[in-house]
């Protein structure tokens, strides 16, 4: 294939359906020019079908595109006129409907047009790769394989890579490297078995859950209440997940298992239930048509009630004792209690875990190389916190094995298939584990297998770890209760926060300042990186004052759990472990209710001053400072990012100055920073044209939905780096830090003459605000807050073009923040948000 195979400059996706269009979207997210093919449309516009699909991408939520402008890099094409364009593509991904005959026909049609080095991959969810390869010219089969993205492709980490018998080993290694670094994926090599790894195990688990739910006569909503976050799985649980996937898609996967696995010992359960078939026939296909197992009527979530065949209010309730047990007990204690309980909900949970363990053990050798591949596939593909073998090991391998054997013998298991001998061997061993620091157990070799040694994985300094793999984050330089500064044997100091959600209180601020001084004396650069996302949920003023005793109203009532930003509601509910509401973050993580009750605003002002000093210290340190951002970077966390010399951010970084949502404004240097950036790009000394954009970003509390959008909004600079794979973030951030140091880093000069937009800029903004208030679009307090933001960002009541320094803006920030904090309406907004988790418009 030549050296060209090591570069993928241009790609094509065949099929502009749901998956094909979104795969194309993610390719252009990675700056890969992409052709999107579909059947020709009307004679006057042969590419109409693709154009329609691309327009749909721009409107979808969660957004398949990192920014809407990326859509222009998807080139529409059709099979009748444009096949010759394939010769210039380094990668072609087929993503048409899951029909073997259709796929094979398409291969015959396109194969003559493929380039000399083109890699051709089928995005199938479970069809045989070897059978598909038979339709591919024999001379080209070494460049053929399966590549299974999970839906939605931008957000789901898993990609299964499935070779055919003729697949070239070097080609597969190259493709894996591309998928990992350039598309940000977790790649698992799967064997060519029906539904591969994740769907084989995940769909079996779903079928087992359906089976036992019927056996216990539980409603769909109760099953979901039991099988979601309560047991470490996504909030969408079982039946809501089925709705999201699509009930017709689920039925297809089940039928694939039925048709292709006749010898599976659980085969009799591979059948589409009557109720599911009925919903499909009625057109109730799930979320894509707004009706499936669930439907939303106005603000009410309704669930299908099987006995009546009508929808009712969803109200599944978990037994309170069971909730407490699952929340506070160790894994071993949980399973002892579930196994021994006579309570139906506990028996149900034991049953679904038992059958999952049983099935995974029996099928492992046929479908995966080792327990690591199976566990990671299920975690990354279905969003579980632990894979089956991780849960088994955590609960006690020997004890669980004995119980599963007893239930098989008693006829309680869904199958009488015996557990494999390797399970017994490990259970009998005093020391052997399926997961350990030395590797993961492989039944085919009977030994532990190390992780892949491909060069791409050398970039993952701390890969996604499993049970038994200890996380050793370098050698400590210094550590407090709030932060830890450490290194991994080179010249870069790494700072990590220890606070919940990596919020920033006085102790963290002091730790950052200590870290900067230490790094200036003994290290070449400082990287701020968290061992787990988020980067930072913002400032936490709780420790700015002594915590008052709770009053009767709040006693024993913790704040409502955070909910996601509205634009991300569906995605984060289904696929994110940490779902946080933008507004609730600011209120809850600041914990301002306690501050307000204590009436210690002076101490809060002292913390704001310390915050500003810390931001400035990051900006003007004598060594390079790098913010390595993954996940949320809100409020003060965003301000730190803006003040570091460079930011390296994963694509899935959600960055924003969101304080306006609870009646405040950014006061850690964020307003100052935007004013400076506007002044720097000003033409003829007038910063206002650029400042208008930044003002809207702050006043509307805009949250960037990707790192690319954060550049558009101004939170990130265009020189900042976007990383696709979060496990490569630290590697890239350290490389950026070292590059700056090697270039003879010097901090920027302090800016002493910043032209302001002044009173003319304030008046221009006010005129628009007056109209909005008169039209009822904003309240009186909204008007006050927006005016405060304008006053600060325009530099106060000065003549336009007046020159001020940074301290001037910082003083304006502090004064405006404290004046808003003292108002009853801002206090009411904060308290209401803490109590309800929702914003208050007063």
mmCIF file of C-alpha atoms in Angstrom, residues 338-580:
data_model
loop_
_atom_site.group_PDB
_atom_site.id
_atom_site.type_symbol
_atom_site.label_atom_id
_atom_site.label_comp_id
_atom_site.label_asym_id
_atom_site.label_seq_id
_atom_site.Cartn_x
_atom_site.Cartn_y
_atom_site.Cartn_z
ATOM 1 C CA UNK A 338 -29.191 -8.848 46.909
ATOM 2 C CA UNK A 339 -28.600 -12.600 46.845
ATOM 3 C CA UNK A 340 -30.104 -13.226 50.298
ATOM 4 C CA UNK A 341 -33.032 -10.798 50.165
ATOM 5 C CA UNK A 342 -36.640 -11.859 49.765
ATOM 6 C CA UNK A 343 -37.569 -8.372 48.542
ATOM 7 C CA UNK A 344 -38.632 -8.597 44.845
ATOM 8 C CA UNK A 345 -36.620 -5.577 43.689
ATOM 9 C CA UNK A 346 -33.444 -7.008 45.228
ATOM 10 C CA UNK A 347 -34.146 -10.446 43.743
ATOM 11 C CA UNK A 348 -34.657 -8.838 40.340
ATOM 12 C CA UNK A 349 -31.284 -7.081 40.488
ATOM 13 C CA UNK A 350 -29.473 -10.231 41.581
ATOM 14 C CA UNK A 351 -31.126 -12.119 38.704
ATOM 15 C CA UNK A 352 -30.021 -9.696 35.995
ATOM 16 C CA UNK A 353 -26.463 -9.534 37.335
ATOM 17 C CA UNK A 354 -26.249 -13.314 37.721
ATOM 18 C CA UNK A 355 -27.333 -13.947 34.146
ATOM 19 C CA UNK A 356 -25.034 -11.204 32.824
ATOM 20 C CA UNK A 357 -22.049 -12.783 34.611
ATOM 21 C CA UNK A 358 -23.032 -16.245 33.384
ATOM 22 C CA UNK A 359 -23.475 -15.195 29.744
ATOM 23 C CA UNK A 360 -20.306 -13.074 29.647
ATOM 24 C CA UNK A 361 -18.195 -15.912 31.042
ATOM 25 C CA UNK A 362 -19.548 -18.507 28.619
ATOM 26 C CA UNK A 363 -19.181 -16.279 25.537
ATOM 27 C CA UNK A 364 -15.917 -14.488 26.335
ATOM 28 C CA UNK A 365 -13.490 -16.741 24.480
ATOM 29 C CA UNK A 366 -15.576 -16.731 21.303
ATOM 30 C CA UNK A 367 -16.099 -12.962 21.051
ATOM 31 C CA UNK A 368 -13.103 -11.203 22.637
ATOM 32 C CA UNK A 369 -9.409 -11.676 23.278
ATOM 33 C CA UNK A 370 -9.586 -10.977 27.011
ATOM 34 C CA UNK A 371 -11.749 -9.639 29.837
ATOM 35 C CA UNK A 372 -10.388 -6.103 29.381
ATOM 36 C CA UNK A 373 -11.689 -5.867 25.818
ATOM 37 C CA UNK A 374 -15.134 -7.067 26.828
ATOM 38 C CA UNK A 375 -15.397 -4.794 29.857
ATOM 39 C CA UNK A 376 -14.156 -1.688 28.051
ATOM 40 C CA UNK A 377 -16.410 -2.385 25.070
ATOM 41 C CA UNK A 378 -19.472 -2.482 27.297
ATOM 42 C CA UNK A 379 -18.376 0.537 29.309
ATOM 43 C CA UNK A 380 -17.595 2.662 26.275
ATOM 44 C CA UNK A 381 -20.494 1.413 24.161
ATOM 45 C CA UNK A 382 -23.259 1.443 26.772
ATOM 46 C CA UNK A 383 -21.994 3.920 29.356
ATOM 47 C CA UNK A 384 -21.700 1.481 32.265
ATOM 48 C CA UNK A 385 -19.381 2.471 35.101
ATOM 49 C CA UNK A 386 -18.013 -1.090 35.256
ATOM 50 C CA UNK A 387 -17.962 -4.017 32.879
ATOM 51 C CA UNK A 388 -19.360 -7.443 33.889
ATOM 52 C CA UNK A 389 -16.006 -8.926 34.894
ATOM 53 C CA UNK A 390 -15.049 -5.805 36.852
ATOM 54 C CA UNK A 391 -18.284 -6.046 38.850
ATOM 55 C CA UNK A 392 -17.759 -9.769 39.387
ATOM 56 C CA UNK A 393 -14.216 -9.262 40.668
ATOM 57 C CA UNK A 394 -15.221 -6.318 42.901
ATOM 58 C CA UNK A 395 -17.986 -8.396 44.501
ATOM 59 C CA UNK A 396 -15.692 -11.351 45.196
ATOM 60 C CA UNK A 397 -14.916 -13.751 42.373
ATOM 61 C CA UNK A 398 -15.099 -16.942 44.427
ATOM 62 C CA UNK A 399 -18.381 -16.124 46.175
ATOM 63 C CA UNK A 400 -20.169 -14.949 43.019
ATOM 64 C CA UNK A 401 -18.953 -18.032 41.153
ATOM 65 C CA UNK A 402 -20.397 -20.328 43.824
ATOM 66 C CA UNK A 403 -23.742 -18.525 43.786
ATOM 67 C CA UNK A 404 -23.991 -18.599 39.982
ATOM 68 C CA UNK A 405 -23.251 -22.342 40.027
ATOM 69 C CA UNK A 406 -25.920 -22.909 42.682
ATOM 70 C CA UNK A 407 -28.518 -21.007 40.652
ATOM 71 C CA UNK A 408 -27.629 -22.938 37.500
ATOM 72 C CA UNK A 409 -28.057 -26.204 39.372
ATOM 73 C CA UNK A 410 -31.360 -25.001 40.850
ATOM 74 C CA UNK A 411 -32.730 -24.018 37.432
ATOM 75 C CA UNK A 412 -32.909 -20.322 38.344
ATOM 76 C CA UNK A 413 -30.491 -19.150 35.669
ATOM 77 C CA UNK A 414 -31.781 -18.451 32.157
ATOM 78 C CA UNK A 415 -29.535 -21.251 30.853
ATOM 79 C CA UNK A 416 -28.125 -24.495 32.172
ATOM 80 C CA UNK A 417 -24.804 -24.005 30.368
ATOM 81 C CA UNK A 418 -21.955 -24.706 32.801
ATOM 82 C CA UNK A 419 -19.471 -22.011 33.696
ATOM 83 C CA UNK A 420 -16.164 -22.402 31.807
ATOM 84 C CA UNK A 421 -13.288 -24.097 33.556
ATOM 85 C CA UNK A 422 -11.196 -20.935 33.596
ATOM 86 C CA UNK A 423 -13.809 -19.315 35.873
ATOM 87 C CA UNK A 424 -13.422 -22.191 38.344
ATOM 88 C CA UNK A 425 -9.632 -22.054 38.181
ATOM 89 C CA UNK A 426 -9.569 -18.387 39.119
ATOM 90 C CA UNK A 427 -12.158 -18.943 41.848
ATOM 91 C CA UNK A 428 -9.967 -21.672 43.353
ATOM 92 C CA UNK A 429 -6.857 -19.487 43.290
ATOM 93 C CA UNK A 430 -5.927 -17.407 46.304
ATOM 94 C CA UNK A 431 -4.034 -14.840 44.249
ATOM 95 C CA UNK A 432 -5.158 -14.851 40.596
ATOM 96 C CA UNK A 433 -7.490 -12.129 39.346
ATOM 97 C CA UNK A 434 -9.031 -11.531 35.931
ATOM 98 C CA UNK A 435 -7.991 -7.863 36.120
ATOM 99 C CA UNK A 436 -4.691 -6.765 37.631
ATOM 100 C CA UNK A 437 -1.831 -4.366 37.105
ATOM 101 C CA UNK A 438 -0.074 -7.173 35.209
ATOM 102 C CA UNK A 439 -2.822 -7.471 32.597
ATOM 103 C CA UNK A 440 -6.249 -8.911 31.808
ATOM 104 C CA UNK A 441 -7.097 -12.604 31.660
ATOM 105 C CA UNK A 442 -7.342 -14.275 28.250
ATOM 106 C CA UNK A 443 -9.178 -17.625 28.242
ATOM 107 C CA UNK A 444 -7.546 -18.725 24.975
ATOM 108 C CA UNK A 445 -4.043 -18.508 26.431
ATOM 109 C CA UNK A 446 -4.934 -18.967 30.088
ATOM 110 C CA UNK A 447 -2.673 -16.012 30.858
ATOM 111 C CA UNK A 448 -2.840 -12.286 31.519
ATOM 112 C CA UNK A 449 -2.530 -10.061 28.454
ATOM 113 C CA UNK A 450 -0.882 -6.642 28.554
ATOM 114 C CA UNK A 451 -2.468 -3.626 26.895
ATOM 115 C CA UNK A 452 -1.736 -2.893 23.253
ATOM 116 C CA UNK A 453 1.813 -1.750 22.553
ATOM 117 C CA UNK A 454 0.906 0.242 19.426
ATOM 118 C CA UNK A 455 2.735 3.600 19.335
ATOM 119 C CA UNK A 456 -0.527 5.549 19.561
ATOM 120 C CA UNK A 457 -1.075 4.310 23.108
ATOM 121 C CA UNK A 458 2.227 5.798 24.265
ATOM 122 C CA UNK A 459 0.373 9.115 24.054
ATOM 123 C CA UNK A 460 -2.069 7.971 26.732
ATOM 124 C CA UNK A 461 -0.057 8.650 29.883
ATOM 125 C CA UNK A 462 -3.020 7.587 32.033
ATOM 126 C CA UNK A 463 -5.451 5.475 29.960
ATOM 127 C CA UNK A 464 -8.957 4.590 31.065
ATOM 128 C CA UNK A 465 -8.224 2.134 33.853
ATOM 129 C CA UNK A 466 -10.095 -0.891 35.095
ATOM 130 C CA UNK A 467 -10.431 -2.511 38.489
ATOM 131 C CA UNK A 468 -7.090 -3.914 39.607
ATOM 132 C CA UNK A 469 -5.089 -1.264 37.777
ATOM 133 C CA UNK A 470 -3.733 1.205 40.321
ATOM 134 C CA UNK A 471 -3.579 4.845 39.280
ATOM 135 C CA UNK A 472 -0.191 6.214 40.273
ATOM 136 C CA UNK A 473 -0.092 9.846 39.277
ATOM 137 C CA UNK A 474 3.605 10.553 39.355
ATOM 138 C CA UNK A 475 5.718 11.777 42.238
ATOM 139 C CA UNK A 476 4.389 14.425 44.598
ATOM 140 C CA UNK A 477 6.146 17.804 44.740
ATOM 141 C CA UNK A 478 3.785 19.132 47.400
ATOM 142 C CA UNK A 479 0.233 18.349 48.485
ATOM 143 C CA UNK A 480 -2.459 20.053 50.567
ATOM 144 C CA UNK A 481 -6.076 19.197 51.303
ATOM 145 C CA UNK A 482 -7.034 21.182 48.196
ATOM 146 C CA UNK A 483 -4.384 20.598 45.515
ATOM 147 C CA UNK A 484 -1.499 18.337 44.553
ATOM 148 C CA UNK A 485 1.535 19.361 42.528
ATOM 149 C CA UNK A 486 3.391 16.434 40.952
ATOM 150 C CA UNK A 487 5.572 15.293 38.069
ATOM 151 C CA UNK A 488 6.324 12.143 36.075
ATOM 152 C CA UNK A 489 10.080 12.375 35.886
ATOM 153 C CA UNK A 490 10.491 15.250 33.470
ATOM 154 C CA UNK A 491 10.694 19.035 33.812
ATOM 155 C CA UNK A 492 6.963 19.785 33.781
ATOM 156 C CA UNK A 493 5.031 20.351 37.018
ATOM 157 C CA UNK A 494 1.379 19.208 36.950
ATOM 158 C CA UNK A 495 -1.241 20.726 39.244
ATOM 159 C CA UNK A 496 -4.462 18.857 40.066
ATOM 160 C CA UNK A 497 -7.338 20.029 42.260
ATOM 161 C CA UNK A 498 -8.765 17.729 44.937
ATOM 162 C CA UNK A 499 -12.053 19.560 45.579
ATOM 163 C CA UNK A 500 -15.427 18.166 44.520
ATOM 164 C CA UNK A 501 -16.048 18.942 40.839
ATOM 165 C CA UNK A 502 -12.659 20.722 41.074
ATOM 166 C CA UNK A 503 -14.319 23.853 42.357
ATOM 167 C CA UNK A 504 -12.133 26.731 43.455
ATOM 168 C CA UNK A 505 -12.120 27.981 47.047
ATOM 169 C CA UNK A 506 -9.569 29.959 49.012
ATOM 170 C CA UNK A 507 -7.537 26.824 49.671
ATOM 171 C CA UNK A 508 -7.335 26.005 45.948
ATOM 172 C CA UNK A 509 -6.400 29.598 45.113
ATOM 173 C CA UNK A 510 -3.618 29.504 47.677
ATOM 174 C CA UNK A 511 -2.492 26.161 46.289
ATOM 175 C CA UNK A 512 -2.307 27.555 42.745
ATOM 176 C CA UNK A 513 -0.201 30.485 43.899
ATOM 177 C CA UNK A 514 2.112 28.143 45.814
ATOM 178 C CA UNK A 515 2.388 25.920 42.716
ATOM 179 C CA UNK A 516 3.321 28.874 40.490
ATOM 180 C CA UNK A 517 6.109 29.923 42.869
ATOM 181 C CA UNK A 518 7.405 26.336 43.110
ATOM 182 C CA UNK A 519 7.303 25.911 39.337
ATOM 183 C CA UNK A 520 9.111 29.201 38.763
ATOM 184 C CA UNK A 521 11.936 28.079 41.060
ATOM 185 C CA UNK A 522 12.380 24.431 40.079
ATOM 186 C CA UNK A 523 10.419 23.509 36.925
ATOM 187 C CA UNK A 524 10.216 24.614 33.318
ATOM 188 C CA UNK A 525 6.431 24.864 33.013
ATOM 189 C CA UNK A 526 3.150 24.350 34.867
ATOM 190 C CA UNK A 527 0.209 22.337 33.509
ATOM 191 C CA UNK A 528 -3.191 22.411 35.241
ATOM 192 C CA UNK A 529 -4.775 19.014 34.571
ATOM 193 C CA UNK A 530 -7.394 17.059 36.506
ATOM 194 C CA UNK A 531 -7.150 13.286 36.853
ATOM 195 C CA UNK A 532 -10.870 13.073 35.989
ATOM 196 C CA UNK A 533 -13.203 15.610 34.349
ATOM 197 C CA UNK A 534 -14.433 18.261 34.796
ATOM 198 C CA UNK A 535 -11.652 20.825 34.571
ATOM 199 C CA UNK A 536 -13.468 23.037 37.075
ATOM 200 C CA UNK A 537 -17.095 23.803 37.874
ATOM 201 C CA UNK A 538 -16.128 27.283 39.048
ATOM 202 C CA UNK A 539 -15.587 29.185 42.258
ATOM 203 C CA UNK A 540 -16.591 27.801 45.655
ATOM 204 C CA UNK A 541 -17.045 30.483 48.259
ATOM 205 C CA UNK A 542 -18.112 28.048 50.963
ATOM 206 C CA UNK A 543 -14.743 28.187 52.695
ATOM 207 C CA UNK A 544 -14.656 31.958 52.547
ATOM 208 C CA UNK A 545 -16.742 32.000 55.710
ATOM 209 C CA UNK A 546 -17.646 29.763 58.582
ATOM 210 C CA UNK A 547 -20.644 27.669 57.706
ATOM 211 C CA UNK A 548 -23.713 28.710 59.759
ATOM 212 C CA UNK A 549 -25.924 26.126 61.356
ATOM 213 C CA UNK A 550 -28.759 25.107 59.010
ATOM 214 C CA UNK A 551 -32.133 26.589 59.773
ATOM 215 C CA UNK A 552 -35.287 24.502 60.035
ATOM 216 C CA UNK A 553 -36.118 25.081 56.397
ATOM 217 C CA UNK A 554 -32.856 23.616 55.116
ATOM 218 C CA UNK A 555 -32.046 21.099 57.846
ATOM 219 C CA UNK A 556 -31.412 17.656 56.430
ATOM 220 C CA UNK A 557 -32.204 18.755 52.883
ATOM 221 C CA UNK A 558 -29.197 18.682 50.571
ATOM 222 C CA UNK A 559 -29.377 20.759 47.384
ATOM 223 C CA UNK A 560 -31.051 19.124 44.425
ATOM 224 C CA UNK A 561 -28.597 17.129 42.288
ATOM 225 C CA UNK A 562 -27.263 19.055 39.299
ATOM 226 C CA UNK A 563 -29.014 18.713 35.952
ATOM 227 C CA UNK A 564 -27.356 19.332 32.586
ATOM 228 C CA UNK A 565 -27.290 22.544 30.549
ATOM 229 C CA UNK A 566 -30.532 22.675 28.609
ATOM 230 C CA UNK A 567 -28.847 22.456 25.225
ATOM 231 C CA UNK A 568 -27.248 19.172 26.294
ATOM 232 C CA UNK A 569 -30.213 17.759 28.225
ATOM 233 C CA UNK A 570 -30.830 14.629 26.173
ATOM 234 C CA UNK A 571 -27.192 13.781 25.510
ATOM 235 C CA UNK A 572 -25.948 14.196 29.038
ATOM 236 C CA UNK A 573 -28.855 12.323 30.561
ATOM 237 C CA UNK A 574 -28.092 9.359 28.354
ATOM 238 C CA UNK A 575 -24.361 9.304 27.938
ATOM 239 C CA UNK A 576 -22.548 11.452 30.523
ATOM 240 C CA UNK A 577 -21.713 10.282 34.021
ATOM 241 C CA UNK A 578 -21.531 13.853 35.283
ATOM 242 C CA UNK A 579 -24.475 15.996 34.282
ATOM 243 C CA UNK A 580 -24.347 19.519 35.657
#
